[in-house]
Coordinates of C-alpha atoms in Angstrom, one line a residue:
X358 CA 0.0 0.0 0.0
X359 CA 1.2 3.8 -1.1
X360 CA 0.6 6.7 0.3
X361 CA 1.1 10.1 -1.1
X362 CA 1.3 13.1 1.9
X363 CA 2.3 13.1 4.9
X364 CA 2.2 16.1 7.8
X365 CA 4.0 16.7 10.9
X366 CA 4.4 19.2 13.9
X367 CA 6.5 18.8 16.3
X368 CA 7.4 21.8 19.0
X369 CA 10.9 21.8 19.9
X370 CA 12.4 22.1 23.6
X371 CA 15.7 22.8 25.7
X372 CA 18.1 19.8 24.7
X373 CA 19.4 18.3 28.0
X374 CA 22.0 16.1 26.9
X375 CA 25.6 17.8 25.8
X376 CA 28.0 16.0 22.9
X377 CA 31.7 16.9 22.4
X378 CA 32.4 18.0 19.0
X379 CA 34.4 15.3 16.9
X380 CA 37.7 16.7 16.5
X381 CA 39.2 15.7 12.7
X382 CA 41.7 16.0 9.8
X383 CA 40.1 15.9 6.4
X384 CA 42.8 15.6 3.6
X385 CA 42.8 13.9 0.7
X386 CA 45.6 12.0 -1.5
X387 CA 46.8 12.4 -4.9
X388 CA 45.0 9.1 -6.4
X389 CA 42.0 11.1 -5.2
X390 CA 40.8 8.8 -1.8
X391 CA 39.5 11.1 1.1
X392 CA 40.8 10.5 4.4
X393 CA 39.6 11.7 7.3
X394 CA 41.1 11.2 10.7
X395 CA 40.4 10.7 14.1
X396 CA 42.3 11.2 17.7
X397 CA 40.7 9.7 20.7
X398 CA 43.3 8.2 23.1
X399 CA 40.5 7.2 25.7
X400 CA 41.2 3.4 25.1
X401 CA 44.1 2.0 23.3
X402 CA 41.6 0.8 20.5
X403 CA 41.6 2.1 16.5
X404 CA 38.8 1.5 13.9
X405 CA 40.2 1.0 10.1
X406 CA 37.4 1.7 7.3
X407 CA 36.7 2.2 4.0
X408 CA 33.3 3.1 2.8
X409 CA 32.9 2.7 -1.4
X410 CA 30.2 4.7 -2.8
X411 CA 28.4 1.8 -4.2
X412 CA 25.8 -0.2 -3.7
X413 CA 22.8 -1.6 -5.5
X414 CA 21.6 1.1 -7.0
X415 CA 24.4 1.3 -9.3
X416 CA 23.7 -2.0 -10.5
X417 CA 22.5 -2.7 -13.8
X418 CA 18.6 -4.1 -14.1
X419 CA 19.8 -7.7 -15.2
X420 CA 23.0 -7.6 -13.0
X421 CA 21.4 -6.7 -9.5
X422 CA 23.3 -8.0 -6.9
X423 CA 26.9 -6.7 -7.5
X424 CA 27.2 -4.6 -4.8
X425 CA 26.6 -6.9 -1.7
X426 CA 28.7 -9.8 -3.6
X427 CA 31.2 -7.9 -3.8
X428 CA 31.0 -7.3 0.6
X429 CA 31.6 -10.6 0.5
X430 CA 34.4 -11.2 -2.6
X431 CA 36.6 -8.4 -1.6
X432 CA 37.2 -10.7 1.4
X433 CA 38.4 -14.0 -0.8
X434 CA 42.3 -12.4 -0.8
X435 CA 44.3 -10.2 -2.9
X436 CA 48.2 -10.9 -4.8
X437 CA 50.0 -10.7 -1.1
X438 CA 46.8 -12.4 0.9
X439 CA 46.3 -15.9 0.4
X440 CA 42.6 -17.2 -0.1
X441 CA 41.2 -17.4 3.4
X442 CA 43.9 -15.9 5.1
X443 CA 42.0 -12.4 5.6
X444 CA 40.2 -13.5 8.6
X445 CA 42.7 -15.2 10.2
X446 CA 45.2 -12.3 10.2
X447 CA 42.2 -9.8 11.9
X448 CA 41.8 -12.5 14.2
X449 CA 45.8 -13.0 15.1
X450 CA 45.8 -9.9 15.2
X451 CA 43.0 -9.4 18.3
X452 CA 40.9 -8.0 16.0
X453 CA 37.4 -8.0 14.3
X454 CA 36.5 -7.4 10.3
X455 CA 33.1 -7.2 8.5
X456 CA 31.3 -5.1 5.9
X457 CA 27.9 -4.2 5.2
X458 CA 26.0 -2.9 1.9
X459 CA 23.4 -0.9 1.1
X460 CA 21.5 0.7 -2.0
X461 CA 24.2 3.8 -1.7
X462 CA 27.5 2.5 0.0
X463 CA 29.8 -0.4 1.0
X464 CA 31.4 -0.4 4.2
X465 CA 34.2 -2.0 5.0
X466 CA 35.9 -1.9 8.7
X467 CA 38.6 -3.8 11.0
X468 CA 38.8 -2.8 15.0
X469 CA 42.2 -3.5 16.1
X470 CA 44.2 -2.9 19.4
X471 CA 45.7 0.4 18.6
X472 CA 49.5 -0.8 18.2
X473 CA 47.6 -2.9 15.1
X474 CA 46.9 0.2 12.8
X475 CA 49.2 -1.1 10.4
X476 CA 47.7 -4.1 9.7
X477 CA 44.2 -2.3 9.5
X478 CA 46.1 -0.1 6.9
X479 CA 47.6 -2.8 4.4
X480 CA 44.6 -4.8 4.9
X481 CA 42.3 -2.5 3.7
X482 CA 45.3 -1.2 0.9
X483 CA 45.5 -5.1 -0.6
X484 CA 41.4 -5.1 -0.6
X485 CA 41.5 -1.8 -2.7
X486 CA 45.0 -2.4 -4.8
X487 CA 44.6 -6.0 -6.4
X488 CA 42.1 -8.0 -4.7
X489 CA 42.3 -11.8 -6.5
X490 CA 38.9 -11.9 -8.6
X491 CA 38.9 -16.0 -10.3
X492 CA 36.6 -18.4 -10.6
X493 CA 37.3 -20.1 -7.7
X494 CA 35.8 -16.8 -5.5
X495 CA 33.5 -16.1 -7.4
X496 CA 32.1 -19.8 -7.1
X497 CA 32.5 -19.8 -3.4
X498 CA 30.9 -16.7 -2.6
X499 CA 27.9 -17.4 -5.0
X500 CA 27.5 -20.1 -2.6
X501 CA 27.6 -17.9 0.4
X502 CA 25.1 -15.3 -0.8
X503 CA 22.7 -18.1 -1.7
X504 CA 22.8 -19.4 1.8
X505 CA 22.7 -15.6 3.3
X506 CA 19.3 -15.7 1.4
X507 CA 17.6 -18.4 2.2
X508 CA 18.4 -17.7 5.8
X509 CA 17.4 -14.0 5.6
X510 CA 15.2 -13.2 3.3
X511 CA 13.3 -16.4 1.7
X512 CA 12.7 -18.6 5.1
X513 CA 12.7 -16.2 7.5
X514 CA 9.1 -14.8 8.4
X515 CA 8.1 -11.4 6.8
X516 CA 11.3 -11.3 5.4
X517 CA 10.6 -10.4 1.7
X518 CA 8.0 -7.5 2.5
X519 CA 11.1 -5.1 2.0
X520 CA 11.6 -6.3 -1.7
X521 CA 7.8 -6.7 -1.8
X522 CA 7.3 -2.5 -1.3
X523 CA 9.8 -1.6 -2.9
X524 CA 9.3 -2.9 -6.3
X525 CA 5.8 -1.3 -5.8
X526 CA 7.2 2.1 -4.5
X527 CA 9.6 2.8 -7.2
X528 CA 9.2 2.6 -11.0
X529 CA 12.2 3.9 -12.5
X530 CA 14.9 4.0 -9.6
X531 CA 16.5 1.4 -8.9
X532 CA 16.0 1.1 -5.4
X533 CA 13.3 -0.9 -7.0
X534 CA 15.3 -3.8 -5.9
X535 CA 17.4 -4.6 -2.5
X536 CA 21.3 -5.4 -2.3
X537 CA 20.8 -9.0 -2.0
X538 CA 19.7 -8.7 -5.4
X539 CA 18.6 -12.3 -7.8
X540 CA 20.9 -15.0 -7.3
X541 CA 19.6 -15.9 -11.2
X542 CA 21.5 -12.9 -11.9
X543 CA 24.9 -13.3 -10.2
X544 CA 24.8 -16.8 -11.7
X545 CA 24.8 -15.6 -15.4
X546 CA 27.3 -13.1 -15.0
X547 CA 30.6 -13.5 -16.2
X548 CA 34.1 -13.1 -14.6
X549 CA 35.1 -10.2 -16.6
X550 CA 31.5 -8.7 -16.0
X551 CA 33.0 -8.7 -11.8
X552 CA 36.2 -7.3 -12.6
X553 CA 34.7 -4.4 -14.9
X554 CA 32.4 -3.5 -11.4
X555 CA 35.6 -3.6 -9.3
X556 CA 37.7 -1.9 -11.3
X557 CA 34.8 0.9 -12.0
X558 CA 33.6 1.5 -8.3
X559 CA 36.1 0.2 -6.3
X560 CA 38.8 2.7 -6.6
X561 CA 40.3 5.6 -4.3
X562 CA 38.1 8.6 -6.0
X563 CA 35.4 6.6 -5.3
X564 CA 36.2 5.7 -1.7
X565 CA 36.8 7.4 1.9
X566 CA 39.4 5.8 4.7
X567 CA 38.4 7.2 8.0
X568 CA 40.3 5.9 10.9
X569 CA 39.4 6.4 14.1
X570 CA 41.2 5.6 17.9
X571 CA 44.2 5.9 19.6
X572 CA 46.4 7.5 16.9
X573 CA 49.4 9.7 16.7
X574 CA 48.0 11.8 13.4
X575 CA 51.3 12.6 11.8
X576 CA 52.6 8.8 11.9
X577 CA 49.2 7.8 10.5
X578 CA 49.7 10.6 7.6
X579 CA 53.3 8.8 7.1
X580 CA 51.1 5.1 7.4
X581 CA 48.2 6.0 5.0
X582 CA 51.0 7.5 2.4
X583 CA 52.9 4.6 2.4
X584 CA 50.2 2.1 2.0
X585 CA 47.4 4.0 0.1
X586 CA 49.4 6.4 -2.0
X587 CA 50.8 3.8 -4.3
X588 CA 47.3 3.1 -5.8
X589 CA 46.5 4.1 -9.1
X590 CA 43.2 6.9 -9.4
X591 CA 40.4 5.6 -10.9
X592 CA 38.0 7.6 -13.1
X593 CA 35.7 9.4 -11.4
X594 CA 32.0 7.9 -10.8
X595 CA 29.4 9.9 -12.2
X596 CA 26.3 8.8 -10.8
X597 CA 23.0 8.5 -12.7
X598 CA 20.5 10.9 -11.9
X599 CA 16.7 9.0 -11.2
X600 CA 13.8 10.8 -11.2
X601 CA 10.3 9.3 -10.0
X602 CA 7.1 9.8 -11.2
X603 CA 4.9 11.4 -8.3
X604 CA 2.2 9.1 -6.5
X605 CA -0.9 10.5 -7.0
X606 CA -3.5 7.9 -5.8
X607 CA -3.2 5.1 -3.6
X608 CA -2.1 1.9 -4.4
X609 CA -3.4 -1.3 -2.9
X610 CA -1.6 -4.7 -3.2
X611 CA -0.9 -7.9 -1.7
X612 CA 1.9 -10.3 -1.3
X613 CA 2.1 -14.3 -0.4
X614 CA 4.6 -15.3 2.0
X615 CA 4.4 -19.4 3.1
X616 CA 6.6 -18.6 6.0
X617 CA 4.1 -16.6 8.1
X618 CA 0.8 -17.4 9.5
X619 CA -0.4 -14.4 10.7
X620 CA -0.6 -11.4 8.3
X621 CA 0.6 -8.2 8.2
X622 CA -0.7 -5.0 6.7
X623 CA 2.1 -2.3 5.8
X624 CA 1.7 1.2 4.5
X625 CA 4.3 2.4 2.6
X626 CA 5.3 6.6 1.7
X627 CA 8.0 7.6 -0.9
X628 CA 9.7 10.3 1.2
X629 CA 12.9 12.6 0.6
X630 CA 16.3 11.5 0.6
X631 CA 18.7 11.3 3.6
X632 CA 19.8 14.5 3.4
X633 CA 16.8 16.4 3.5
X634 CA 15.7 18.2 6.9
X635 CA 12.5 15.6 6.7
X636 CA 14.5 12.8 6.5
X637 CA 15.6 13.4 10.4
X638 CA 12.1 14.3 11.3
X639 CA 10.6 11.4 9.9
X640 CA 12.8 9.5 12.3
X641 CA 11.7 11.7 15.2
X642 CA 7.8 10.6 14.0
X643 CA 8.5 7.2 14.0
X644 CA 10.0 7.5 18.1
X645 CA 6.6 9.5 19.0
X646 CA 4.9 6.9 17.1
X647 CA 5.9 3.5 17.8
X648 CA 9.2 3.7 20.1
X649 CA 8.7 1.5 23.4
X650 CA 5.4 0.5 24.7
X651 CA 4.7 4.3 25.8
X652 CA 4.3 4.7 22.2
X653 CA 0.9 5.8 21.1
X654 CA 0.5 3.3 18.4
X655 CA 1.8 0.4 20.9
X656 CA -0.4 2.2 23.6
X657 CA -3.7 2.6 21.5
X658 CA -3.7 -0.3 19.5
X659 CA -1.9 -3.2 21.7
X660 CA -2.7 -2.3 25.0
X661 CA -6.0 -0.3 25.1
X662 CA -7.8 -1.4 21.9
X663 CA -5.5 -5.0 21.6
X664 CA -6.3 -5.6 18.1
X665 CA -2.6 -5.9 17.4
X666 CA 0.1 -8.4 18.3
X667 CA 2.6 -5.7 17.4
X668 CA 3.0 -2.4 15.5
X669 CA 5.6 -0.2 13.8
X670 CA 7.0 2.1 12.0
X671 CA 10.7 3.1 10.6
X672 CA 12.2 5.5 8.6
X673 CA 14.3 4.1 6.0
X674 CA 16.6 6.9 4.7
X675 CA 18.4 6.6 1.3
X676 CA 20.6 8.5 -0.5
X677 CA 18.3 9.9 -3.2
X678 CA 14.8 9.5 -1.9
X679 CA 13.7 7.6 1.0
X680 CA 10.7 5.1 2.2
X681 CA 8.3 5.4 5.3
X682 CA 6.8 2.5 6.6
X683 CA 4.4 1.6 9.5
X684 CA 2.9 -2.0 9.8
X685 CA 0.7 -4.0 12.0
X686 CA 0.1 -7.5 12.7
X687 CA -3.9 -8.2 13.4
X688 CA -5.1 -10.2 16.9
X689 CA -8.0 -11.9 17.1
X690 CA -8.8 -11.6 13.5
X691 CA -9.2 -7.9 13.3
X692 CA -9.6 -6.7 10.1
X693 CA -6.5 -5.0 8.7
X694 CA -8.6 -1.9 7.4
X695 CA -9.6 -1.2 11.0
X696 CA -5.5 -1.1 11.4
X697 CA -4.7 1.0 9.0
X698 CA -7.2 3.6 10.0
X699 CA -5.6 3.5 13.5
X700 CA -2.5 4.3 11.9
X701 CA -4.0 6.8 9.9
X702 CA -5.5 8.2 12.6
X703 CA -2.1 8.8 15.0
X704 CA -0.8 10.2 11.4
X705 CA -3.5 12.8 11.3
X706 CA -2.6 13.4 15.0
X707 CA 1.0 14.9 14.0
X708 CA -0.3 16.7 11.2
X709 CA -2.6 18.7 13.3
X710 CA -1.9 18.7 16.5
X711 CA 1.2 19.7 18.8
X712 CA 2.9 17.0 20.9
X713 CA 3.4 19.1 24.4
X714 CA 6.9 20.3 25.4
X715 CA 7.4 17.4 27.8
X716 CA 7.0 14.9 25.1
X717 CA 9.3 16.4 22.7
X718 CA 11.9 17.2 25.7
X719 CA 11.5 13.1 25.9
X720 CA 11.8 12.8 22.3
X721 CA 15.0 14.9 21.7
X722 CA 16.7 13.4 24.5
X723 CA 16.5 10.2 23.2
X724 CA 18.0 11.2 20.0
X725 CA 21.0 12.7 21.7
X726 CA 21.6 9.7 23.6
X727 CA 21.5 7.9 20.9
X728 CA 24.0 10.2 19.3
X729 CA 26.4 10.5 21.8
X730 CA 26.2 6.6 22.6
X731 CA 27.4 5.9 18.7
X732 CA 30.3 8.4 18.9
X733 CA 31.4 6.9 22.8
X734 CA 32.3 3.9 19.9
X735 CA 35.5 4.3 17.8
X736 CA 33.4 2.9 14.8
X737 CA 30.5 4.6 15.3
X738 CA 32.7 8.1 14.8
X739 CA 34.5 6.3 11.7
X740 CA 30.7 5.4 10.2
X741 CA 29.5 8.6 10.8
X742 CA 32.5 11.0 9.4
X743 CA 32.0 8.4 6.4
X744 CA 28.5 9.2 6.1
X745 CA 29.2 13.3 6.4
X746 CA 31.8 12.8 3.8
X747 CA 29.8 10.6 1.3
X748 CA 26.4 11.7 1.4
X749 CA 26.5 14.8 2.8
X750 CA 29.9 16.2 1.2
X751 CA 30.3 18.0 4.6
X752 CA 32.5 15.7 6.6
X753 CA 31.5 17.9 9.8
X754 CA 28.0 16.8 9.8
X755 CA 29.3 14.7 12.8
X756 CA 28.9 17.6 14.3
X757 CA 26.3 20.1 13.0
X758 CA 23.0 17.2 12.5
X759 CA 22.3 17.8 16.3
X760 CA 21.3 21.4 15.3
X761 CA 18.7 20.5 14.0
X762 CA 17.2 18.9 16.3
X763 CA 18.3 21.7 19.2
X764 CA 15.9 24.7 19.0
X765 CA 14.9 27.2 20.8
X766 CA 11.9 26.6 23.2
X767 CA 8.4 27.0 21.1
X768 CA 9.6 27.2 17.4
X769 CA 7.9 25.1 15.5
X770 CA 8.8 22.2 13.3
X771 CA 6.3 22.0 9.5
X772 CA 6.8 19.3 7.0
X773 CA 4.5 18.4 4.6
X774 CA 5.5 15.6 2.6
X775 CA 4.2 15.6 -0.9
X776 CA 4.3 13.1 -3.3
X777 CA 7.6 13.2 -5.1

C-alpha cells in the first residue's frame, strides 16, 4: 500500500543532553581517496574503514546484486593475501572485520588494538589495490550469498515484504530492488563482468578511509601514504541521476509469503532522501509513534484497543529518496482496514496537533543519547565521518546534525510531505 502526503508538527524544547564535538583531519591524497582522521586516546583501541560509494543502486537491471557480492568477494584475498587468510590475520591480530551494503555504500571496517593500525592499513590497501577476482571466489561466494538468502530473506518470516514494497514504490529507480539482489543474476554473470564492477567502483576517488582511535595523526599521515598512496586513481564515478514519477493515488496490493501465519498490513510513503531536513524528522515521528510501549500506536492499538500483536514504523533513509513504513500484525482476526485507519488516525494526530513540550523534551533526549552513545564507539565516529563525507559532502556533519534537532523553546517544526 502507497501513500502520497504526509504532515507533521512537532514543537521543539531545551536539549538536556551535551556531545563533544568530533575533532578531525580531512585531507585527501593524490589518487583522489579522502581521508579523514580521528584522535581519541581514551582506550588503546583504533577502527580502520573504508566506505565505497556503491551499492545496489548502481547496478545494472539484469545484474542486480553486484554490490553486496562484492561485501563478500573483496574478502576472498588479494596478490599478497592468500585465499582465506583475511580472517585469520584480523583474528591473530585481536581484532574483528566485517562489511555491510546498502542501496548507496559499501562499508568496510577492521577494529584493532591500537598498536595494530598497520595491519588495518595494508589490509584495507590489498582489498583496494589488487584484490584476487577468479573463478574459484566467485564460485565460493555465489555459494555464500545463496545461503545468506535463504536464511534471511526467503525462510525467515516477513522477510521479503522489503523487496515486496519496494518494487511497488519505485518505478524507475533502482532502489526498486534490494542489495541482495537475484541470485539468477549473479549466476549468469561473467568473470570479466566482476572485474569491470571492481575496477569501476572500487577505486580511491570513489572511496573514503576514516580511521578512528588511539592514533598519533602525523605517523598515521606517514602510514596511510605509504600504504594508500601507491594506488593508481580511478576515473571518477558519475552517478545517474533517477527521477520518479509522483504518486498521485493510492495503491493497494498484496503479497504471499508461506513462511508466516499471521498477516501483516504495511503502509508504505516515498519520502525525501537522507539528506533532507525531513528525512531526520521522519525518524523523530516514528520515536513519537511506535518507540517503546509508551508509544501511542503500541499504547492505543496493543494495549487499550489489543487488536494488534505488534506495530511499527521506521524511517528508511536513502541517499536519493527515502521510504516510510508503518505496519501492524492483526489479533484476534481484526480486520487490517480497521489497522490501518488507526495508523491513519495517529498520522493525522501529528499533522494537526502539537505533541506538548514534555513529550518532545522526551523525544529529543533520546535522539541525543542515541548520538552521543554511537560516537562513545570508535566505529561509530568512523561510520558517521564516512556518512558526512559521502552523502552529505560535509565531513563535519558529525557535528552540525544535532542542530537540528536543538531549537529554541516554542519554534515550530512544518513538513509536509508531498508526493515526489
Amino acid at each position: 500500500m502507497k501513500r502520497s502526503i504526509l504532515g507533521l508538527v512537532l514543537v521543539a524544547a531545551t536539549a538536556s543532553v551535551q556531545a563533544q564535538k568530533v575533532a578531525y583531519t580531512e585531507y585527501k591524497l593524490k589518487n583522489g581517496l579522502g581521508v579523514v582522521l580521528h584522535q581519541d586516546k581514551t582506550a588503546p583501541v583504533v577502527a580502520v574503514s573504508v566506505m565505497y560509494h556503491v551499492g545496489s543502486k548502481d547496478e545494472q537491471p539484469n545484474r542486480t546484486g553486484f554490490a553486496h557480492f562484492f561485501e563478500h568477494l573483496l574478502f576472498e584475498g588479494s596478490d599478497n593475501i592468500k585465499r582465506g587468510e583475511f580472517d585469520k590475520i584480523v583474528s591473530s591480530s585481536g581484532g574483528q572485520a566485517n562489511a555491510n551494503t546498502s542501496q548507496d555504500r559499501t562499508f568496510y571496517y577492521e577494529t584493532f588494538p591500537s598498536n595494530q593500525l598497520e595491519t588495518g592499513l595494508w589490509l584495507e590497501s590489498e582489498r583496494m589495490m589488487h584484490p584476487v577476482i577468479n573463478e574459484i571466489g566467485v564460485k565460493t561466494q555465489n555459494e555464500v550469498v545463496k545461503e545468506e538468502k535463504r536464511l534471511r530473506v526467503d525462510n525467515q518470516p516477513y522477510g521479503n515484504f522489503l523487496p515486496e514494497v519496494m518494487k511497488r514504490l519505485f518505478t524507475k529507480h533502482p532502489y526498486t530492488w534490494v542489495p541482495i539482489g537475484s541470485m539468477e543474476h549473479l549466476d549468469a554473470a561473467t568473470l570479466d563482468e566482476f572485474k569491470a564492477f571492481n575496477k569501476k567502483y572500487y577505486g580511491p576517488s570513489n572511496a573514503v578511509l576514516v580511521i578512528a582511535g588511539d592514533i598519533d595523526i602525523a605517523k598515521t599521515k606517514q602510514l596511510v601514504d605509504a600504504y594508500f598512496g601507491p594506488i593508481p586513481g580511478n576515473a571518477p564515478v558519475v552517478k545517474t541521476k533517477y527521477t520518479e514519477t509522483p504518486i498521485t493515488k493510492e495503491i493497494i496490493d498484496s503479497a504471499f509469503d508461506s513462511n508466516i501465519q499471521i498477516p501483516a498490513v504495511i503502509t508504505a510513503y516515498r519520502v525525501p532522501g537522507m539528506t533532507s531536513k525531513e528525512s531526520k524528522i521522519l525518524e523523530m515521528a516514528s520515536a513519537v509513534l511506535s518507540q517503546g510501549s509508551s508509544s501511542r500506536m503500541f499504547k492505543k492499538m496493543v494495549d487499550d484497543k489489543k487488536n494488534s500483536l505488534q506495530v511499527g514504523s521506521f524511517s528508511y533513509a536513502l541517499e536519493d529518496y527515502g521510504a516510510y513504513f508503518m505496519y501492524a500484525l492483526p489479533n484476534n482476526d481484526t480486520p487490517l482496514d480497521t489497522l490501518v485507519k488507526d495508523m491513519d488516525d495517529e498520522i493525522v494526530k501529528l499533522q494537526n496537533e502539537l505533541i506538548s513540550e514534555k513529550e518532545f523534551t522526551k523525544l529529543l533526549n533520546q535522539f541525543e543519547n542515541q548520538y552521543v552513545d554511537k560516537n562513545n564507539r570508535m566505529l561509530g565516529v568512523a561510520e558517521n565521518l564516512a556518512d558526512g563525507y559521502t552523502f552529505f559532502k560535509n565531513t563535519n556533519n558529525i557535528n552540525t546534525e544535532l542542530e537540528e534537532l536543538r531549537r529554541s523553546p516554542g519554534r515550530i517544526y512544518r513538513m509536509l510531505l508531498k508526493n515526489t
